[in-house]
CSV table of C-alpha atoms and ligand atoms in Angstrom, one decimal:
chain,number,residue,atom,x,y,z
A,1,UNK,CA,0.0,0.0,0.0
A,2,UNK,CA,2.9,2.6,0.9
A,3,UNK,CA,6.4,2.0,-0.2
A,4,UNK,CA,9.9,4.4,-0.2
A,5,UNK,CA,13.4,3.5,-1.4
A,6,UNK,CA,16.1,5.5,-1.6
A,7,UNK,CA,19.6,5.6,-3.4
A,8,UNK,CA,22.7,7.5,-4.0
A,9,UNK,CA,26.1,7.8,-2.4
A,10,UNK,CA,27.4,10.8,0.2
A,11,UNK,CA,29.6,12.2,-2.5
A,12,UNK,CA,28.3,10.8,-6.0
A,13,UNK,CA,25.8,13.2,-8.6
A,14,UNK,CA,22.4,13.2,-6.4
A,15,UNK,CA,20.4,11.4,-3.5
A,16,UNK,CA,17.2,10.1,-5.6
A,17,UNK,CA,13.8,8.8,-3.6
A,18,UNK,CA,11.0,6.7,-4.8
A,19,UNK,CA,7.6,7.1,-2.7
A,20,UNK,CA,4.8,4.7,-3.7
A,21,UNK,CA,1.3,5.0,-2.2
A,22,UNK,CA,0.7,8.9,-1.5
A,23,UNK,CA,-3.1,9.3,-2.9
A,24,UNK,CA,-4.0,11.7,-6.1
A,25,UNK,CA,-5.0,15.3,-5.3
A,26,UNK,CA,-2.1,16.1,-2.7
A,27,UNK,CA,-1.1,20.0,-3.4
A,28,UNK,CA,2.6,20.2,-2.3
A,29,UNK,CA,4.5,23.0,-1.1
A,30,UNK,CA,7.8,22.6,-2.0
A,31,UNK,CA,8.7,25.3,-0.3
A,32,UNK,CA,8.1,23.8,2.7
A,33,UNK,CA,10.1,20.7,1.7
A,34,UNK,CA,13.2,22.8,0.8
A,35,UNK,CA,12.4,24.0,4.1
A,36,UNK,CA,12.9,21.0,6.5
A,37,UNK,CA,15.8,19.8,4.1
A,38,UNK,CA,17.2,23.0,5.4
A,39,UNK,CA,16.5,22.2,9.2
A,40,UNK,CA,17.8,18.9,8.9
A,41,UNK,CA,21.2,21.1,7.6
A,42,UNK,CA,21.2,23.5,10.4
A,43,UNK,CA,22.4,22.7,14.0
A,44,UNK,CA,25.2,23.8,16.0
A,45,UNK,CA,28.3,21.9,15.0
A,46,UNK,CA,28.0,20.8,11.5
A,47,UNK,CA,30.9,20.5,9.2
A,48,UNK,CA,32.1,22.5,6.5
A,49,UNK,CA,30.5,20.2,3.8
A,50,UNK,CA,26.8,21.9,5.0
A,51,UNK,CA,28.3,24.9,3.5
A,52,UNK,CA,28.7,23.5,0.1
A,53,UNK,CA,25.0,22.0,-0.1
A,54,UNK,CA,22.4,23.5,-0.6
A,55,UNK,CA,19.5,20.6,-0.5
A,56,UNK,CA,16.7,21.5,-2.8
A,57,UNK,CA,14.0,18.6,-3.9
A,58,UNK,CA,13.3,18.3,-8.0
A,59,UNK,CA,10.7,16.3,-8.9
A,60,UNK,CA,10.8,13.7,-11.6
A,61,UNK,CA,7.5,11.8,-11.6
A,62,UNK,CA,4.1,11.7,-9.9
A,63,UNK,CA,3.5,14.9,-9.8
A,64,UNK,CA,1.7,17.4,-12.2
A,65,UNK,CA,0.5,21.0,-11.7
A,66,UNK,CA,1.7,21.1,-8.0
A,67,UNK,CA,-0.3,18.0,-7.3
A,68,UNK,CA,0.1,15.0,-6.7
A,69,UNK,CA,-1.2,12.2,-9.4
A,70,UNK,CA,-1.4,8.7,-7.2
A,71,UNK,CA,1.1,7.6,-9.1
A,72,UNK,CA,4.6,6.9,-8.0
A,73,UNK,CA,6.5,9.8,-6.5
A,74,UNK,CA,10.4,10.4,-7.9
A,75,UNK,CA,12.3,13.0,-6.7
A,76,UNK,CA,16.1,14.1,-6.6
A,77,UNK,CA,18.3,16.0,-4.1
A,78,UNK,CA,21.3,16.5,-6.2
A,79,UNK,CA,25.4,16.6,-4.0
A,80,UNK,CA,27.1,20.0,-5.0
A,81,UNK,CA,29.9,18.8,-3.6
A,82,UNK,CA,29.9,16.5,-6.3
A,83,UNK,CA,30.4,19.5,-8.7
A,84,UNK,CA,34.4,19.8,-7.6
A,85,UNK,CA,36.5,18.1,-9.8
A,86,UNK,CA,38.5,16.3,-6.9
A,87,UNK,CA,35.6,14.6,-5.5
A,88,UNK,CA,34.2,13.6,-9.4
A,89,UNK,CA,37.5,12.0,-9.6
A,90,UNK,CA,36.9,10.2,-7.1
A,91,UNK,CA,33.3,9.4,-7.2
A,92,UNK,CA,32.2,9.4,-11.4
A,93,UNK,CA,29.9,6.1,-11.3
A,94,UNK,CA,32.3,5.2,-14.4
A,95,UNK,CA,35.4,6.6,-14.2
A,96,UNK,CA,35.6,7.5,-10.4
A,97,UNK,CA,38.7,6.1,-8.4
A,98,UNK,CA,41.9,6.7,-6.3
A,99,UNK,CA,43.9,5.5,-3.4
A,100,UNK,CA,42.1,3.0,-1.3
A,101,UNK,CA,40.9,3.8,2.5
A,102,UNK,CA,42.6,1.6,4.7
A,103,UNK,CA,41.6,2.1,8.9
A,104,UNK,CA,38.6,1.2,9.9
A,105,UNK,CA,36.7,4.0,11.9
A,106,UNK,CA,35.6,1.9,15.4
A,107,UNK,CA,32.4,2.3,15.4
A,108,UNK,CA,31.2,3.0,11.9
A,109,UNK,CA,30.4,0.7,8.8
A,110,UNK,CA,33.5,0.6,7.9
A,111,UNK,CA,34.9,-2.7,8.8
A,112,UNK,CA,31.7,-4.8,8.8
A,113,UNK,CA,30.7,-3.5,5.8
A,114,UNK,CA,34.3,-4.3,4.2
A,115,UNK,CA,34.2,-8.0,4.7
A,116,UNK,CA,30.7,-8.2,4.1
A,117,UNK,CA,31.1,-6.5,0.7
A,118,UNK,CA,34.5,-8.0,-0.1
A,119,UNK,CA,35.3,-4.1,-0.2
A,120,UNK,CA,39.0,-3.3,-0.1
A,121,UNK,CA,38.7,0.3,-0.4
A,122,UNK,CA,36.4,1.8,2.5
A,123,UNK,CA,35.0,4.7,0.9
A,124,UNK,CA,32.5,1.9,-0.9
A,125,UNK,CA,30.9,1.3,2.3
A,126,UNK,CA,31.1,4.5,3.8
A,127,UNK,CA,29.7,6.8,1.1
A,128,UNK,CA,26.1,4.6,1.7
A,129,UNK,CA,26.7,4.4,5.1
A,130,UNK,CA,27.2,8.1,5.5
A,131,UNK,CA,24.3,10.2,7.0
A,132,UNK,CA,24.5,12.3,3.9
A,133,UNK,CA,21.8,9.7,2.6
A,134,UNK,CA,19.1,10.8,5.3
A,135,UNK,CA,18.9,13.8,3.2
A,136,UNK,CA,17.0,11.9,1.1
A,137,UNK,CA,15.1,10.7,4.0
A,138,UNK,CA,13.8,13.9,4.8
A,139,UNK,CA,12.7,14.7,1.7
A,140,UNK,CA,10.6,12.0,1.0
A,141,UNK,CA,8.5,12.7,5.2
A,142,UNK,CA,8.5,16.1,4.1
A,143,UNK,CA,6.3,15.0,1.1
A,144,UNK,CA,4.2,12.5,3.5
A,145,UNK,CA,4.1,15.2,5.9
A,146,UNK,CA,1.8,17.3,4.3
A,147,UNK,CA,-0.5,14.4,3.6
A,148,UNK,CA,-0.3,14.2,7.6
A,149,UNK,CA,-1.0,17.1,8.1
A,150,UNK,CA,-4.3,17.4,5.8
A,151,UNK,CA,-5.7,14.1,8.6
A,152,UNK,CA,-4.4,16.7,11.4
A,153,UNK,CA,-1.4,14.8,12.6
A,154,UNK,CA,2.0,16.6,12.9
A,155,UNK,CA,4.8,15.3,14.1
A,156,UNK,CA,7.6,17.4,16.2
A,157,UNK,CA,10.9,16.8,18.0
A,158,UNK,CA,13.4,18.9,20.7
A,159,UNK,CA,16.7,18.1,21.7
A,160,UNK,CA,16.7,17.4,25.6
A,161,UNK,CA,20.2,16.3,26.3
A,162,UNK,CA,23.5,16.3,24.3
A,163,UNK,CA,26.7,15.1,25.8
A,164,UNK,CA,26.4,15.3,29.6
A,165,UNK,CA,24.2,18.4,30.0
A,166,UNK,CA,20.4,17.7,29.7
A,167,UNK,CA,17.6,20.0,30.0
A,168,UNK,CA,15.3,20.6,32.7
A,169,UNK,CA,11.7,18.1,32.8
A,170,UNK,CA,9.9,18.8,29.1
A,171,UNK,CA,6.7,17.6,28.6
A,172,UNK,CA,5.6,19.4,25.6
A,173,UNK,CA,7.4,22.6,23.7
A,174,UNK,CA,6.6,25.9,21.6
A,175,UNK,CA,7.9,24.6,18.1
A,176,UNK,CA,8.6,27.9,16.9
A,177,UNK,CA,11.3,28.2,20.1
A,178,UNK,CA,12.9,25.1,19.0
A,179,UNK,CA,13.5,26.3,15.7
A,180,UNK,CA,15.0,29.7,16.8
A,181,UNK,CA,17.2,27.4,19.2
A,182,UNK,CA,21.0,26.3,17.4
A,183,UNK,CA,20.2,23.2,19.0
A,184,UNK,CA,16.4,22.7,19.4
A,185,UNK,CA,16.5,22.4,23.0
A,186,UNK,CA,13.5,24.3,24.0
A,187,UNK,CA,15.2,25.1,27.4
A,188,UNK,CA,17.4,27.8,26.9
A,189,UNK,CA,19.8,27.9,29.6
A,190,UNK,CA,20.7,24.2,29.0
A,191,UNK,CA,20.9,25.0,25.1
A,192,UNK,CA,23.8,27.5,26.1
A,193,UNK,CA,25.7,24.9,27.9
A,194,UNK,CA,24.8,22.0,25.4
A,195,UNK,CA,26.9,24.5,22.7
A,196,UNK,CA,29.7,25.0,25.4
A,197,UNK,CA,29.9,21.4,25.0
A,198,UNK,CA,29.7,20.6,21.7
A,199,UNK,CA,32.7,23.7,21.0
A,200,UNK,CA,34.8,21.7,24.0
A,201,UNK,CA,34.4,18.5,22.5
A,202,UNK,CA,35.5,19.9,18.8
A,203,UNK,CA,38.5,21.9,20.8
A,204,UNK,CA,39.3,18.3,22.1
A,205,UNK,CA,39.1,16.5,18.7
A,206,UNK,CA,36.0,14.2,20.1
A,207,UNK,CA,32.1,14.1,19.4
A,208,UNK,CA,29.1,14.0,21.1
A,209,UNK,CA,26.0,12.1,21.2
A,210,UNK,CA,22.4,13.2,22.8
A,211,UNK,CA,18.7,12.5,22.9
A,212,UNK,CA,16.0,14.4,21.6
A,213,UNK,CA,11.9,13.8,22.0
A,214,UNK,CA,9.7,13.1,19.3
A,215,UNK,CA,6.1,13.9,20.0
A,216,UNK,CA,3.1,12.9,17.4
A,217,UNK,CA,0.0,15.5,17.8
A,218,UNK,CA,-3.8,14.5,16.1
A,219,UNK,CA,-3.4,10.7,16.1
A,220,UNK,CA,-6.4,9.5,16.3
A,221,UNK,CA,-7.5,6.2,18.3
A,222,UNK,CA,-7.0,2.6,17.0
A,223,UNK,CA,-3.5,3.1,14.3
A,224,UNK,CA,-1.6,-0.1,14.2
A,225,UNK,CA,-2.9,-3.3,14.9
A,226,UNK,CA,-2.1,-5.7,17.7
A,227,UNK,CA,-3.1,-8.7,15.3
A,228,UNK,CA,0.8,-9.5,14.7
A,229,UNK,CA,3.9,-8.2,15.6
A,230,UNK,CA,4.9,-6.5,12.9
A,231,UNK,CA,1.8,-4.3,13.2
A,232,UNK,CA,2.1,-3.0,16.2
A,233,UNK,CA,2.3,0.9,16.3
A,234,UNK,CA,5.0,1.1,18.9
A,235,UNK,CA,7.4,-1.4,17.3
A,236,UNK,CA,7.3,-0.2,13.3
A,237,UNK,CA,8.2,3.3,15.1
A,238,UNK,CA,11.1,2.2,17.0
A,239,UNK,CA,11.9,-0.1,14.0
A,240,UNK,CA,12.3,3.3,11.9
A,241,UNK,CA,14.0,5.1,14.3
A,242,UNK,CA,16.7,2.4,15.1
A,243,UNK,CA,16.9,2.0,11.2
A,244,UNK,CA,19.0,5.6,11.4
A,245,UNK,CA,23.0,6.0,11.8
A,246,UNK,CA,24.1,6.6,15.2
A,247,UNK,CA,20.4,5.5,17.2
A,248,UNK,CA,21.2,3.0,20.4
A,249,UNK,CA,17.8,3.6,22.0
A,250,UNK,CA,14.2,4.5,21.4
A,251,UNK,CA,11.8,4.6,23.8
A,252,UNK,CA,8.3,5.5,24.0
A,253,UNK,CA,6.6,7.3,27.2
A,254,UNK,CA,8.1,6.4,30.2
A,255,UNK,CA,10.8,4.1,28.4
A,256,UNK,CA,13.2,2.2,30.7
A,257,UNK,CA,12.4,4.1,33.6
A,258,UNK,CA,8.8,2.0,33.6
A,259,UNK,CA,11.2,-1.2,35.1
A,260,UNK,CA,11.5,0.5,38.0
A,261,UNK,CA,7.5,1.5,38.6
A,262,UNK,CA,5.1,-0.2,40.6
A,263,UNK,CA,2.2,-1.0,37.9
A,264,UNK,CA,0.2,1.4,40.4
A,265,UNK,CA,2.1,4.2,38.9
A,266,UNK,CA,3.0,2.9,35.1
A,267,UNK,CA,-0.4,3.0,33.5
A,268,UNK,CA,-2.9,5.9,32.7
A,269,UNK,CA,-6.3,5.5,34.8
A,270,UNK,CA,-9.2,6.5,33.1
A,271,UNK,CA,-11.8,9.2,34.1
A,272,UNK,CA,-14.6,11.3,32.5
A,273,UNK,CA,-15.1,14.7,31.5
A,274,UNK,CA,-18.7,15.2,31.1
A,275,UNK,CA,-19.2,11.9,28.8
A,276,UNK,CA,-15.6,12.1,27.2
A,277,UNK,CA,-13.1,9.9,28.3
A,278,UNK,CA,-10.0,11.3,29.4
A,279,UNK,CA,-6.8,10.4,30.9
A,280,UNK,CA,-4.9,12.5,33.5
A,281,UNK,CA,-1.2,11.5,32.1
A,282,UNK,CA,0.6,10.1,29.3
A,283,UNK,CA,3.2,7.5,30.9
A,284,UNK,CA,1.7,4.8,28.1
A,285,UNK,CA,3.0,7.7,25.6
A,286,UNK,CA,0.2,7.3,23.2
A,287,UNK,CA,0.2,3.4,22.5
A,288,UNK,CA,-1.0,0.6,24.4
A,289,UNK,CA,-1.8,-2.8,23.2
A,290,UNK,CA,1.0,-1.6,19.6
A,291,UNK,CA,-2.4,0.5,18.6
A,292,UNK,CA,-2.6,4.9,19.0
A,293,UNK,CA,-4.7,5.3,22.2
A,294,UNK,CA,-5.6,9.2,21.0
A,295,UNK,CA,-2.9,10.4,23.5
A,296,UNK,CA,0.5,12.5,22.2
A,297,UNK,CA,2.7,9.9,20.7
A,298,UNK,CA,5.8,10.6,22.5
A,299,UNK,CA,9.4,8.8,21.7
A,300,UNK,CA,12.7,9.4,23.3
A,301,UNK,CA,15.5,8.6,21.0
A,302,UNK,CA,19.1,8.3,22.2
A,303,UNK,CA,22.2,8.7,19.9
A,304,UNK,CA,25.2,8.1,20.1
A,305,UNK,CA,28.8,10.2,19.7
A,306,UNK,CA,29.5,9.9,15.7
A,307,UNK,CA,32.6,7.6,15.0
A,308,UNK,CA,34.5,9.9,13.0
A,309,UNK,CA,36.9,11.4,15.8
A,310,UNK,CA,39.5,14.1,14.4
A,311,UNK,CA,41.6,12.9,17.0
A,312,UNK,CA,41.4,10.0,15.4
A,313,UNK,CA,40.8,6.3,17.7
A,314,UNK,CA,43.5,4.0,17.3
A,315,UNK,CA,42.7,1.2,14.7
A,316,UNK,CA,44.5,-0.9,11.9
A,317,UNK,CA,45.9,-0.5,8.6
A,318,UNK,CA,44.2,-3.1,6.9
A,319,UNK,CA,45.9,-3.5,3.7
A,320,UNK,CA,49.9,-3.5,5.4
A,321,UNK,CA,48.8,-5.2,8.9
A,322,UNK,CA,50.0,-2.6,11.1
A,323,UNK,CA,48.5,-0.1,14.2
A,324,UNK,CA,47.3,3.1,12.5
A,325,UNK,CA,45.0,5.8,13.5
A,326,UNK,CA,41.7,5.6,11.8
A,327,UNK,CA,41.0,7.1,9.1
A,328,UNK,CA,40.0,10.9,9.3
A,329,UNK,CA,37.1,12.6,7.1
A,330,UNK,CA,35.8,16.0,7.0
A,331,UNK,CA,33.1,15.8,9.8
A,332,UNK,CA,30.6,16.7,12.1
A,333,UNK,CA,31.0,17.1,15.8
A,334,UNK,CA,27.4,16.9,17.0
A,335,UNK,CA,24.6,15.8,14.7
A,336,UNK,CA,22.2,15.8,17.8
A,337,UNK,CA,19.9,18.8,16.2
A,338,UNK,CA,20.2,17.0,12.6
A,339,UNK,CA,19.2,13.4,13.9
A,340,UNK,CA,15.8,14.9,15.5
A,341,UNK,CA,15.3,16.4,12.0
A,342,UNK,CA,15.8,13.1,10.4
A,343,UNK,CA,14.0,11.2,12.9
A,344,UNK,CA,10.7,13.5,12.0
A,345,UNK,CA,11.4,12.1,8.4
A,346,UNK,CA,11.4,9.0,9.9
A,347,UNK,CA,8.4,8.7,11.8
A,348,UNK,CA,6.4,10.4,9.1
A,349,UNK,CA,7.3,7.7,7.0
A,350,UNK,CA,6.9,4.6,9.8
A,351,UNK,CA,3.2,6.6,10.4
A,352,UNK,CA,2.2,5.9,6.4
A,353,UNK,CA,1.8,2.5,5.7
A,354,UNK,CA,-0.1,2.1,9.1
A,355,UNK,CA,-2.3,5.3,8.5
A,356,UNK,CA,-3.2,4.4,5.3
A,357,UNK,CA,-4.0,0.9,6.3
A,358,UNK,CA,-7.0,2.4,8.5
A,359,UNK,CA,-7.6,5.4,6.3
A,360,UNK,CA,-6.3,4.9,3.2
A,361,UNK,CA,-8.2,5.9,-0.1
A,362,UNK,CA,-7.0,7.1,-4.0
A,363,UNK,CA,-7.3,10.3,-3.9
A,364,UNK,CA,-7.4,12.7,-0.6
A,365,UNK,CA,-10.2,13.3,-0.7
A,366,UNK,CA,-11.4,9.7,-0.4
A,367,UNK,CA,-8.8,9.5,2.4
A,368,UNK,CA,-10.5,11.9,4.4
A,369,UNK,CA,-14.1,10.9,3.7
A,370,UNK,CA,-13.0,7.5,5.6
A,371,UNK,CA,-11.4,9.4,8.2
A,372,UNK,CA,-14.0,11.5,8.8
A,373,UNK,CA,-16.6,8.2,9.1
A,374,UNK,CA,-14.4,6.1,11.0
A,375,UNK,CA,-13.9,9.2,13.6
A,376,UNK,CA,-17.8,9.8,14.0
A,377,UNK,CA,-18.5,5.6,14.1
A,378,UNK,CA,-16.1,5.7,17.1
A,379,UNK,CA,-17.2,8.8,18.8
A,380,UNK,CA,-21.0,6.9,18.2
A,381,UNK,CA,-19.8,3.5,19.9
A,382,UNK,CA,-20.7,4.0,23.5
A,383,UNK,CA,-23.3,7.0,23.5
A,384,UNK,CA,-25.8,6.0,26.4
A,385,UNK,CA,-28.3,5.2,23.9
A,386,UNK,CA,-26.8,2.5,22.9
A,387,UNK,CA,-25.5,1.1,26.3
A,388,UNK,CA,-29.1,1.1,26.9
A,389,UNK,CA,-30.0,-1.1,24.6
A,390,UNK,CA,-26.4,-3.9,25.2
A,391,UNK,CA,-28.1,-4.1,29.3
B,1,EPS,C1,29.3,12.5,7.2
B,1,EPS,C2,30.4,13.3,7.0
B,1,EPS,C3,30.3,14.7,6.6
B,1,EPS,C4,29.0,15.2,6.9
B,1,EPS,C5,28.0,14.3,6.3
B,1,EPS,C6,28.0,13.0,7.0
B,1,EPS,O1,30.4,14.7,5.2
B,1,EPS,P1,31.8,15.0,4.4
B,1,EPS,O2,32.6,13.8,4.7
B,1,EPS,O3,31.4,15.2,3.0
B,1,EPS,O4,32.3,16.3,5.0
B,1,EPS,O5,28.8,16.5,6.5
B,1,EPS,O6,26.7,14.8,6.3
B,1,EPS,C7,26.2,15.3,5.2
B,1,EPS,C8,26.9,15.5,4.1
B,1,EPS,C9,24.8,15.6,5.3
B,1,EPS,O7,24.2,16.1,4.3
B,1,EPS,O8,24.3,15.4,6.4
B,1,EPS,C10,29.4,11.0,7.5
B,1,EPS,O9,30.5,10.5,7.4
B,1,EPS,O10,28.4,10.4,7.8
């Protein structure tokens, strides 16, 4: 029913994206994707290269008049760091070549992916493994996005901790302050000492890792299925989110912390306002039983410190057998503000095939005519009329 792919290497021509199973009739603003491929560029502690790119989306299929056709989407982000002749030396998909990289970073693809491959050069694992590719990524959620956001969910994230300073209990967060903020930490003391940290770490040659929320708004009840595994809600999100470079962790509402509850003070209790049902908190974070439960969505995802150290970790040289320092790349120092960025993308795209399942029509407008039904047949399900007549 939904489908995405993507292709293209950190410093080949373009990143290129396939999305299958966005209905006819979706106006796009492509400003507003250019927009979040910006965001995703932004963040204190980039390197250089974000100076050189300039992510714009073209379209190539799918799409006609601003709109979309139901047909397959296929767009390109094109490299411009491609454009110099030293990297199209190196990276021409005919012609491209030149010396071989030998020391594995610890901690990146690079080794695994060399002997899985049968890769003697390194740079042909690492330009797919590189996080240039969620560029691509974010394109594609910013398209799905806006489909979102017609059914009235929108998706959000802050950063809440990077390296060892965190910021102060955040339940929920003005999204224009996190966009103002260099590192989308809506607490703005902490977000001063967070860029203290991230210019000490670069001073010091190392990197840092973090955590940022993600937080889903408008979902409504009954998305995902607890028929089978792979349907629940809460496990296709973490799948996603683990699916991106540097994630360790996700968790969703009270995450690991929930070992250490009594069950008296893990779960939601119900009450009523007026005849709605309500709950008073949110530990559950929007899921129970892998289906939405009409609550915020709420994830914590923790990443960690990205392996590419320009004080480089000691490896091996694999070609002459000897100790060497890894291998050092131009590089980021945090990617803490990006990863949040990407992991938006990310859940946008998790949030499609599952949506669609329960919603899903040709055209928006059909999409939104079974929303619309399927919200009032659940708001008709227990009226008192009808509990009178179940006694
Ligand atoms: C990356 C290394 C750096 C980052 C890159 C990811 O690239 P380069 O080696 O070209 O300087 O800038 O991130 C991006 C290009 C991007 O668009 O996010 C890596 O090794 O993962």
């Amino acid at each position: 029913m939904f489908a995405y792919l993507t292709a293209g290497e950190s410093h080949g021509p373009a990143l290129v994206g396939i999305l299958d199973g966005i209905p006819a009739h979706l106006r796009l603003d492509v400003a507003a994707i250019d927009e979040t491929l910006a965001r995703r560029q932004g963040g204190y502690g980039r390197s250089a290269r974000m100076k050189i790119e300039r992510d714009q989306v073209e379209f190539l299929a799918g799409v006609r008049g601003g709109e979309t056709l139901g047909s397959p989407i296929a767009v390109v982000v094109r490299n411009r760091d491609y454009l110099t002749p030293k990297v199209r030396a190196l990276m021409d998909p005919l012609i491209g070549g030149g010396d071989p990289l030998t020391n594995p970073r610890p901690g990146h693809a690079d080794y695994a992916g060399a002997l899985k491959y049968r890769q003697r050069d390194l740079r042909n694992v690492l330009e797919r493994a590189s996080a240039r590719e969620t560029a691509m990524r974010v394109c594609l959620g910013a398209i799905c996005a806006q489909l979102l956001g017609v059914l009235g969910i929108v998706t959000r994230s802050c950063v809440v901790r990077i390296g060892d300073v965190e910021a102060g209990e955040i339940d929920d967060w003005n999204a224009d302050e996190v966009e103002e903020s260099d590192v989308r930490c809506p607490d703005a003391d902490a977000a001063l000492r967070m860029i203290e940290a991230i210019d000490e770490a670069k001073r010091a040659g190392d990197t840092l890792g973090g955590q940022f929320l993600v937080r889903i708004d408008g979902m409504p009840v009954g998305v995902g299925s607890n028929r089978q595994p792979d349907q629940r809600l809460d496990g296709i999100l973490a799948g996603a989110l683990m699916g991106m470079q540097t994630v360790r962790a996700v968790e969703i509402g009270l995450g690991a912390d929930v070992a250490a509850i009594p069950g008296s003070r893990a779960h939601d209790a119900f009450g009523l306002d007026g005849d709605s049902v309500v709950r008073r908190t949110n530990r559950a974070g929007g899921i129970e039983g892998g289906m939405s439960n009409g609550e915020p969505i709420v994830v914590r995802v923790s990443v960690k410190p990205i392996p590419t150290l320009m004080k480089a970790l000691p490896s091996v040289n694999l070609h002459e057998k000897t100790d060497a320092p890894a291998t050092i790349v131009r590089s980021d120092v945090c990617v803490v503000p990006a990863a949040a960025i990407v992991a938006e993308a990310m859940v946008r795209l998790a949030l499609m095939g599952p949506v669609l399942e329960k919603y899903g029509g040709d055209s928006v407008e059909e999409t939104l005519d079974n929303l619309a039904r399927s919200t009032q047949a659940a708001a008709n399900l227990f009226t008192r009329n009808l509990g009178t007549r179940v006694q």
